């Protein structure tokens, strides 16, 4: 057959999140290692079977991970941070879990390795740590064992490994500073060893992922590709170099001279001209064309691909077709969904259906299947486009009528700030929190019972009000200045809002791995978005009746709602963000009319939505900022707008953060010992700012002295009139004991600093 198909990787969490539950049971000693290993094996077997049953030509092996695929490489090359090692212990799964999760046992007390976002996805990997003069060896042979496993089942196997250069790029140097690229030479021999072992097993192809080829690479990094692949290359096994999440035009000069046998490119995220590909790429490469989107859940337009690929067949006798990237970012199986109507369901494809799409497409191209199959497959796409579920003329009209004055506050910050200070009457260094208070098992049970209709609306509302009452009481006792209702009614900051908005649908089992055992179930944006009723107003209003202190209302911003959902693809992201923004704008106005004087619009995903290449940043930042302002600018000067951001490097986007023109930003900094503040030495943030003074992700209680020191440090860079005091993120994952003790210390520290200031 001329055209073959394959995928770059498959989800590993299991059809019913078996891996998640098994891991968590193993960590809490409820199952044995033997049980855990068995569950992993079952998942792999079932994944391979699904791939073959769907009609793929080979199974992809090595995409399974007990926690994370970057960590797999750390284990493979024996890159174990010394704090995670135990004397004479042979590498085992517990070592792996210690790196990922830290450990508090008597044998070993150590903190986890850092975790960060995998390119521009919502998946998090464990950041490799490198130290000076480090040595490596081939110590963890999971890749070989799993290859043997799949071979013994009679499959045609294509193993996949993350490439050495991307691996190094993703890691961090600890201790003495050096160029991590210097370590390449020591890592290459391990890849050579793996390739030699695989070739002994008669494996024909190995896929090596080097997604950094889509980035803007420094010269030395770019050149290291030639050096590395010359060394790794062997005539005993063929290398398919896989790139994804963007195009590689800017690195083509290097790519085209690499001694590899095949090249995978992402035709969904990358801007390629299929008609020119044959000229663009080295004719010796077998091209693998990523045509099926691995990042979204929409059915593929197979007819469009068929037409283009049919043409491409005239240029190249043979090539492969594939998913754009690994299917790690897509839920597993659409057929599990019972709550979606058949009509809506017919618009989507999850991982298993995407394998089927590849199989249909390749078989029709190879004349093994009639084109009618493709026509049948795409019928729902046409039905979707003309469906009245997705079109809302009123929303579309409103988008067209957005005017510049709708995205600008009435007065500038100096004027607003004076009015707000008079109005709110807050002390210097006002204290506040980020929104959520502990989500106890009681609260979670309450929400589940309500969802399953086990309790009435009235009972639910009454109980939520009790929780709000308690939150207010606790905050008053602690002496916070700006109070919140505590978000007991919210499961997740995006799902909660989208459930109240027209234009979204929800799956029951559409889980996607976020990190380790954690999964998220992103809502799906299918149509024009509008608000049906006020969402949060009732709760904030109720909270305000309980206290004389100002209540800060809490909303999730448009960019975050967009980033953490599966977006529709028939209109631009900018358009979707603006639709969400208009819906939230109405909510903001309703809150203000209900007597709320402070409104926080969270945008933790603002940085994460940033395109991978600098070239595309301005465009994104411009519409992202405008969307935010479209929600926030509707208020009077006297209403104070806050935003909150976390989990990211802000320095790159600081000028856009300034452009948001919020009155107050609360921002995560405490984990990096307020590293961010250094930035304010040279960059004067013009409005009020609350750099988080303690890390809510840790159960440790910050001491009064620690917080005081941080505040003193912050005051070096930020004028006291502009500084707020708050934790670095929401408190929902903490217990009440931890929360009260930590906030108590935060408030005492603030009082101490206030006293010092007044003495002067
Ligand atoms: N308001 C949200 C909370 O406190 C913010 C969450 C976040 O920043 N991720 O939970
Ligand atoms: Zn946060």
PDB file of C-alpha atoms in Angstrom, residues 228-448:
ATOM      1  CA  UNK A 228      23.210  14.886  17.326  1.00  0.00           C
ATOM      2  CA  UNK A 229      21.417  13.141  14.510  1.00  0.00           C
ATOM      3  CA  UNK A 230      24.652  12.367  12.702  1.00  0.00           C
ATOM      4  CA  UNK A 231      25.651  10.484  15.811  1.00  0.00           C
ATOM      5  CA  UNK A 232      22.329   8.822  16.464  1.00  0.00           C
ATOM      6  CA  UNK A 233      21.784   7.765  12.873  1.00  0.00           C
ATOM      7  CA  UNK A 234      22.277   4.094  12.104  1.00  0.00           C
ATOM      8  CA  UNK A 235      21.380   2.137   9.027  1.00  0.00           C
ATOM      9  CA  UNK A 236      19.823  -0.565  11.184  1.00  0.00           C
ATOM     10  CA  UNK A 237      16.656   1.297  12.088  1.00  0.00           C
ATOM     11  CA  UNK A 238      14.801   4.151  10.424  1.00  0.00           C
ATOM     12  CA  UNK A 239      14.233   7.400  12.260  1.00  0.00           C
ATOM     13  CA  UNK A 240      11.042   9.398  11.871  1.00  0.00           C
ATOM     14  CA  UNK A 241      11.727  12.829  13.304  1.00  0.00           C
ATOM     15  CA  UNK A 242       8.454  14.224  14.615  1.00  0.00           C
ATOM     16  CA  UNK A 243       7.657  17.922  14.943  1.00  0.00           C
ATOM     17  CA  UNK A 244       4.325  19.338  16.074  1.00  0.00           C
ATOM     18  CA  UNK A 245       2.392  22.309  17.497  1.00  0.00           C
ATOM     19  CA  UNK A 246       3.505  24.576  14.653  1.00  0.00           C
ATOM     20  CA  UNK A 247       5.442  24.680  11.416  1.00  0.00           C
ATOM     21  CA  UNK A 248       9.191  24.434  10.912  1.00  0.00           C
ATOM     22  CA  UNK A 249       9.755  26.747   7.935  1.00  0.00           C
ATOM     23  CA  UNK A 250      12.220  28.836   9.907  1.00  0.00           C
ATOM     24  CA  UNK A 251      14.326  25.788  10.753  1.00  0.00           C
ATOM     25  CA  UNK A 252      14.073  24.075   7.387  1.00  0.00           C
ATOM     26  CA  UNK A 253      17.724  24.752   6.481  1.00  0.00           C
ATOM     27  CA  UNK A 254      18.785  22.497   9.340  1.00  0.00           C
ATOM     28  CA  UNK A 255      15.992  19.958   9.122  1.00  0.00           C
ATOM     29  CA  UNK A 256      16.579  19.254   5.442  1.00  0.00           C
ATOM     30  CA  UNK A 257      20.157  18.204   5.994  1.00  0.00           C
ATOM     31  CA  UNK A 258      19.524  15.944   8.957  1.00  0.00           C
ATOM     32  CA  UNK A 259      20.418  12.285   8.501  1.00  0.00           C
ATOM     33  CA  UNK A 260      16.976  10.941   9.329  1.00  0.00           C
ATOM     34  CA  UNK A 261      14.674   8.811   7.210  1.00  0.00           C
ATOM     35  CA  UNK A 262      11.377  10.465   7.775  1.00  0.00           C
ATOM     36  CA  UNK A 263       9.868  13.703   8.955  1.00  0.00           C
ATOM     37  CA  UNK A 264       6.519  14.310  10.576  1.00  0.00           C
ATOM     38  CA  UNK A 265       4.954  17.735  10.245  1.00  0.00           C
ATOM     39  CA  UNK A 266       1.815  19.143  11.838  1.00  0.00           C
ATOM     40  CA  UNK A 267      -0.470  20.273   9.031  1.00  0.00           C
ATOM     41  CA  UNK A 268      -3.129  21.433  11.485  1.00  0.00           C
ATOM     42  CA  UNK A 269      -1.125  23.874  13.623  1.00  0.00           C
ATOM     43  CA  UNK A 270       1.541  24.546  11.006  1.00  0.00           C
ATOM     44  CA  UNK A 271       1.028  26.830   8.074  1.00  0.00           C
ATOM     45  CA  UNK A 272       2.103  24.552   5.235  1.00  0.00           C
ATOM     46  CA  UNK A 273       1.192  24.610   1.607  1.00  0.00           C
ATOM     47  CA  UNK A 274       0.635  20.990   0.713  1.00  0.00           C
ATOM     48  CA  UNK A 275       1.219  21.775  -2.954  1.00  0.00           C
ATOM     49  CA  UNK A 276       4.722  22.958  -2.202  1.00  0.00           C
ATOM     50  CA  UNK A 277       5.763  20.370   0.354  1.00  0.00           C
ATOM     51  CA  UNK A 278       7.433  18.164  -2.174  1.00  0.00           C
ATOM     52  CA  UNK A 279       9.795  20.972  -3.130  1.00  0.00           C
ATOM     53  CA  UNK A 280      10.212  22.263   0.401  1.00  0.00           C
ATOM     54  CA  UNK A 281      11.437  19.079   1.986  1.00  0.00           C
ATOM     55  CA  UNK A 282      14.329  16.814   1.241  1.00  0.00           C
ATOM     56  CA  UNK A 283      13.082  14.246  -1.288  1.00  0.00           C
ATOM     57  CA  UNK A 284      14.805  11.480   0.627  1.00  0.00           C
ATOM     58  CA  UNK A 285      12.517  11.950   3.622  1.00  0.00           C
ATOM     59  CA  UNK A 286       9.464   9.860   3.996  1.00  0.00           C
ATOM     60  CA  UNK A 287       6.907  12.487   4.957  1.00  0.00           C
ATOM     61  CA  UNK A 288       4.382  11.859   7.676  1.00  0.00           C
ATOM     62  CA  UNK A 289       1.563  14.363   7.313  1.00  0.00           C
ATOM     63  CA  UNK A 290      -0.282  15.273  10.499  1.00  0.00           C
ATOM     64  CA  UNK A 291      -3.756  15.866   9.133  1.00  0.00           C
ATOM     65  CA  UNK A 292      -6.017  14.780  11.987  1.00  0.00           C
ATOM     66  CA  UNK A 293      -6.121  17.331  14.792  1.00  0.00           C
ATOM     67  CA  UNK A 294      -4.766  15.876  18.035  1.00  0.00           C
ATOM     68  CA  UNK A 295      -5.699  18.973  20.021  1.00  0.00           C
ATOM     69  CA  UNK A 296      -9.418  19.272  19.410  1.00  0.00           C
ATOM     70  CA  UNK A 297     -12.499  17.065  19.291  1.00  0.00           C
ATOM     71  CA  UNK A 298     -14.080  17.961  15.956  1.00  0.00           C
ATOM     72  CA  UNK A 299     -14.699  15.486  13.206  1.00  0.00           C
ATOM     73  CA  UNK A 300     -12.126  15.941  10.431  1.00  0.00           C
ATOM     74  CA  UNK A 301     -13.140  17.177   7.021  1.00  0.00           C
ATOM     75  CA  UNK A 302     -11.908  14.034   5.285  1.00  0.00           C
ATOM     76  CA  UNK A 303     -13.125  15.123   1.876  1.00  0.00           C
ATOM     77  CA  UNK A 304     -10.978  18.199   1.961  1.00  0.00           C
ATOM     78  CA  UNK A 305      -7.957  16.139   3.005  1.00  0.00           C
ATOM     79  CA  UNK A 306      -8.744  13.503   0.424  1.00  0.00           C
ATOM     80  CA  UNK A 307      -8.736  16.072  -2.379  1.00  0.00           C
ATOM     81  CA  UNK A 308      -5.470  17.615  -1.258  1.00  0.00           C
ATOM     82  CA  UNK A 309      -3.736  14.327  -0.606  1.00  0.00           C
ATOM     83  CA  UNK A 310      -4.889  12.857  -3.885  1.00  0.00           C
ATOM     84  CA  UNK A 311      -3.011  15.680  -5.535  1.00  0.00           C
ATOM     85  CA  UNK A 312      -0.013  15.140  -3.308  1.00  0.00           C
ATOM     86  CA  UNK A 313       0.094  11.493  -4.379  1.00  0.00           C
ATOM     87  CA  UNK A 314       1.085  12.709  -7.818  1.00  0.00           C
ATOM     88  CA  UNK A 315       4.149  14.325  -6.285  1.00  0.00           C
ATOM     89  CA  UNK A 316       5.187  11.593  -3.880  1.00  0.00           C
ATOM     90  CA  UNK A 317       4.599   7.939  -4.474  1.00  0.00           C
ATOM     91  CA  UNK A 318       4.475   7.180  -0.825  1.00  0.00           C
ATOM     92  CA  UNK A 319       3.926   8.994   2.448  1.00  0.00           C
ATOM     93  CA  UNK A 320       2.226   8.444   5.801  1.00  0.00           C
ATOM     94  CA  UNK A 321      -0.754  10.182   7.267  1.00  0.00           C
ATOM     95  CA  UNK A 322      -1.120  10.749  10.960  1.00  0.00           C
ATOM     96  CA  UNK A 323      -2.528  12.810  13.797  1.00  0.00           C
ATOM     97  CA  UNK A 324      -1.060  16.315  14.021  1.00  0.00           C
ATOM     98  CA  UNK A 325       0.451  15.517  17.444  1.00  0.00           C
ATOM     99  CA  UNK A 326      -0.057  12.824  20.077  1.00  0.00           C
ATOM    100  CA  UNK A 327      -3.679  12.132  20.997  1.00  0.00           C
ATOM    101  CA  UNK A 328      -2.716  12.735  24.625  1.00  0.00           C
ATOM    102  CA  UNK A 329      -4.695  15.970  24.434  1.00  0.00           C
ATOM    103  CA  UNK A 330      -7.982  14.439  23.237  1.00  0.00           C
ATOM    104  CA  UNK A 331     -10.477  12.358  25.223  1.00  0.00           C
ATOM    105  CA  UNK A 332     -10.571   8.665  24.495  1.00  0.00           C
ATOM    106  CA  UNK A 333     -13.814   7.396  23.118  1.00  0.00           C
ATOM    107  CA  UNK A 334     -16.866   9.312  21.957  1.00  0.00           C
ATOM    108  CA  UNK A 335     -19.033   6.212  22.029  1.00  0.00           C
ATOM    109  CA  UNK A 336     -19.099   6.322  25.852  1.00  0.00           C
ATOM    110  CA  UNK A 337     -21.075   9.560  25.817  1.00  0.00           C
ATOM    111  CA  UNK A 338     -24.752   9.113  26.640  1.00  0.00           C
ATOM    112  CA  UNK A 339     -25.864  12.614  27.464  1.00  0.00           C
ATOM    113  CA  UNK A 340     -25.145  14.297  24.177  1.00  0.00           C
ATOM    114  CA  UNK A 341     -27.856  14.126  21.536  1.00  0.00           C
ATOM    115  CA  UNK A 342     -26.954  11.999  18.519  1.00  0.00           C
ATOM    116  CA  UNK A 343     -27.017  15.150  16.447  1.00  0.00           C
ATOM    117  CA  UNK A 344     -24.407  16.940  18.550  1.00  0.00           C
ATOM    118  CA  UNK A 345     -22.401  13.769  19.063  1.00  0.00           C
ATOM    119  CA  UNK A 346     -22.084  13.322  15.315  1.00  0.00           C
ATOM    120  CA  UNK A 347     -19.944  16.480  15.121  1.00  0.00           C
ATOM    121  CA  UNK A 348     -17.132  15.055  17.247  1.00  0.00           C
ATOM    122  CA  UNK A 349     -14.242  12.623  17.061  1.00  0.00           C
ATOM    123  CA  UNK A 350     -12.290  11.501  20.114  1.00  0.00           C
ATOM    124  CA  UNK A 351      -9.045   9.497  20.041  1.00  0.00           C
ATOM    125  CA  UNK A 352     -10.493   6.192  18.887  1.00  0.00           C
ATOM    126  CA  UNK A 353     -12.607   7.917  16.231  1.00  0.00           C
ATOM    127  CA  UNK A 354      -9.540   9.839  15.067  1.00  0.00           C
ATOM    128  CA  UNK A 355      -7.737   6.543  14.474  1.00  0.00           C
ATOM    129  CA  UNK A 356     -10.735   5.501  12.422  1.00  0.00           C
ATOM    130  CA  UNK A 357     -10.552   8.721  10.411  1.00  0.00           C
ATOM    131  CA  UNK A 358      -6.949   7.927   9.511  1.00  0.00           C
ATOM    132  CA  UNK A 359      -7.938   4.453   8.492  1.00  0.00           C
ATOM    133  CA  UNK A 360     -10.827   5.620   6.292  1.00  0.00           C
ATOM    134  CA  UNK A 361      -8.707   8.293   4.659  1.00  0.00           C
ATOM    135  CA  UNK A 362      -5.774   6.012   3.901  1.00  0.00           C
ATOM    136  CA  UNK A 363      -7.983   3.214   2.600  1.00  0.00           C
ATOM    137  CA  UNK A 364      -9.867   5.526   0.253  1.00  0.00           C
ATOM    138  CA  UNK A 365      -6.566   6.992  -0.968  1.00  0.00           C
ATOM    139  CA  UNK A 366      -5.301   3.467  -1.576  1.00  0.00           C
ATOM    140  CA  UNK A 367      -8.473   2.545  -3.463  1.00  0.00           C
ATOM    141  CA  UNK A 368      -9.368  -0.011  -0.840  1.00  0.00           C
ATOM    142  CA  UNK A 369     -12.523   1.744   0.188  1.00  0.00           C
ATOM    143  CA  UNK A 370     -15.127   3.675  -1.759  1.00  0.00           C
ATOM    144  CA  UNK A 371     -15.159   7.460  -1.537  1.00  0.00           C
ATOM    145  CA  UNK A 372     -18.769   7.193  -0.426  1.00  0.00           C
ATOM    146  CA  UNK A 373     -17.420   6.296   3.053  1.00  0.00           C
ATOM    147  CA  UNK A 374     -15.877   9.735   3.226  1.00  0.00           C
ATOM    148  CA  UNK A 375     -19.084  11.402   2.108  1.00  0.00           C
ATOM    149  CA  UNK A 376     -20.949   9.572   4.834  1.00  0.00           C
ATOM    150  CA  UNK A 377     -18.371  10.498   7.436  1.00  0.00           C
ATOM    151  CA  UNK A 378     -18.523  14.212   6.790  1.00  0.00           C
ATOM    152  CA  UNK A 379     -22.297  14.555   6.452  1.00  0.00           C
ATOM    153  CA  UNK A 380     -22.637  15.845  10.033  1.00  0.00           C
ATOM    154  CA  UNK A 381     -20.107  18.605   9.315  1.00  0.00           C
ATOM    155  CA  UNK A 382     -22.471  20.175   6.821  1.00  0.00           C
ATOM    156  CA  UNK A 383     -25.367  19.672   9.190  1.00  0.00           C
ATOM    157  CA  UNK A 384     -23.339  21.441  11.884  1.00  0.00           C
ATOM    158  CA  UNK A 385     -22.644  24.489   9.788  1.00  0.00           C
ATOM    159  CA  UNK A 386     -26.288  25.066   9.064  1.00  0.00           C
ATOM    160  CA  UNK A 387     -27.564  24.150  12.532  1.00  0.00           C
ATOM    161  CA  UNK A 388     -29.576  26.775  14.354  1.00  0.00           C
ATOM    162  CA  UNK A 389     -28.039  25.542  17.601  1.00  0.00           C
ATOM    163  CA  UNK A 390     -24.808  27.302  16.780  1.00  0.00           C
ATOM    164  CA  UNK A 391     -25.972  30.571  15.313  1.00  0.00           C
ATOM    165  CA  UNK A 392     -27.230  33.436  17.423  1.00  0.00           C
ATOM    166  CA  UNK A 393     -27.832  36.507  15.300  1.00  0.00           C
ATOM    167  CA  UNK A 394     -28.085  38.806  18.322  1.00  0.00           C
ATOM    168  CA  UNK A 395     -24.606  37.785  19.490  1.00  0.00           C
ATOM    169  CA  UNK A 396     -23.106  38.198  16.031  1.00  0.00           C
ATOM    170  CA  UNK A 397     -24.644  41.642  15.737  1.00  0.00           C
ATOM    171  CA  UNK A 398     -23.289  42.669  19.113  1.00  0.00           C
ATOM    172  CA  UNK A 399     -19.788  41.587  18.088  1.00  0.00           C
ATOM    173  CA  UNK A 400     -19.963  43.770  14.982  1.00  0.00           C
ATOM    174  CA  UNK A 401     -21.059  46.736  17.057  1.00  0.00           C
ATOM    175  CA  UNK A 402     -18.212  46.685  19.580  1.00  0.00           C
ATOM    176  CA  UNK A 403     -16.917  50.244  19.773  1.00  0.00           C
ATOM    177  CA  UNK A 404     -13.600  51.586  21.118  1.00  0.00           C
ATOM    178  CA  UNK A 405     -15.283  53.298  24.069  1.00  0.00           C
ATOM    179  CA  UNK A 406     -16.596  49.921  25.242  1.00  0.00           C
ATOM    180  CA  UNK A 407     -13.041  48.739  25.862  1.00  0.00           C
ATOM    181  CA  UNK A 408     -11.849  51.713  27.875  1.00  0.00           C
ATOM    182  CA  UNK A 409     -12.624  52.779  31.429  1.00  0.00           C
ATOM    183  CA  UNK A 410     -14.183  56.251  31.786  1.00  0.00           C
ATOM    184  CA  UNK A 411     -11.195  57.831  33.536  1.00  0.00           C
ATOM    185  CA  UNK A 412      -7.569  56.942  33.969  1.00  0.00           C
ATOM    186  CA  UNK A 413      -6.223  55.037  36.963  1.00  0.00           C
ATOM    187  CA  UNK A 414      -5.107  58.097  38.920  1.00  0.00           C
ATOM    188  CA  UNK A 415      -8.602  59.524  38.902  1.00  0.00           C
ATOM    189  CA  UNK A 416     -10.310  56.186  39.522  1.00  0.00           C
ATOM    190  CA  UNK A 417      -7.994  55.295  42.326  1.00  0.00           C
ATOM    191  CA  UNK A 418      -8.779  58.499  44.221  1.00  0.00           C
ATOM    192  CA  UNK A 419     -12.517  57.916  43.929  1.00  0.00           C
ATOM    193  CA  UNK A 420     -12.171  54.269  44.959  1.00  0.00           C
ATOM    194  CA  UNK A 421      -9.980  55.118  47.968  1.00  0.00           C
ATOM    195  CA  UNK A 422     -12.614  57.531  49.226  1.00  0.00           C
ATOM    196  CA  UNK A 423     -15.386  55.099  48.531  1.00  0.00           C
ATOM    197  CA  UNK A 424     -13.897  51.924  49.929  1.00  0.00           C
ATOM    198  CA  UNK A 425     -12.027  53.485  52.823  1.00  0.00           C
ATOM    199  CA  UNK A 426      -9.356  50.769  52.954  1.00  0.00           C
ATOM    200  CA  UNK A 427      -6.220  50.914  55.129  1.00  0.00           C
ATOM    201  CA  UNK A 428      -2.777  50.988  53.545  1.00  0.00           C
ATOM    202  CA  UNK A 429      -1.588  47.486  52.581  1.00  0.00           C
ATOM    203  CA  UNK A 430      -5.149  46.192  52.215  1.00  0.00           C
ATOM    204  CA  UNK A 431      -5.435  42.466  52.873  1.00  0.00           C
ATOM    205  CA  UNK A 432      -7.509  40.108  50.739  1.00  0.00           C
ATOM    206  CA  UNK A 433      -7.642  36.564  49.330  1.00  0.00           C
ATOM    207  CA  UNK A 434      -7.900  35.242  45.779  1.00  0.00           C
ATOM    208  CA  UNK A 435     -11.455  33.935  45.939  1.00  0.00           C
ATOM    209  CA  UNK A 436     -11.956  30.363  47.024  1.00  0.00           C
ATOM    210  CA  UNK A 437     -11.974  29.076  50.593  1.00  0.00           C
ATOM    211  CA  UNK A 438     -11.435  25.390  51.540  1.00  0.00           C
ATOM    212  CA  UNK A 439     -13.614  23.029  49.554  1.00  0.00           C
ATOM    213  CA  UNK A 440     -14.422  20.526  52.279  1.00  0.00           C
ATOM    214  CA  UNK A 441     -15.855  17.077  51.529  1.00  0.00           C
ATOM    215  CA  UNK A 442     -19.193  18.443  52.799  1.00  0.00           C
ATOM    216  CA  UNK A 443     -19.216  21.073  50.073  1.00  0.00           C
ATOM    217  CA  UNK A 444     -18.270  18.623  47.379  1.00  0.00           C
ATOM    218  CA  UNK A 445     -20.952  16.177  48.482  1.00  0.00           C
ATOM    219  CA  UNK A 446     -23.501  18.953  48.513  1.00  0.00           C
ATOM    220  CA  UNK A 447     -22.750  19.877  44.914  1.00  0.00           C
ATOM    221  CA  UNK A 448     -22.817  16.248  43.759  1.00  0.00           C
TER     222      UNK A 448
END
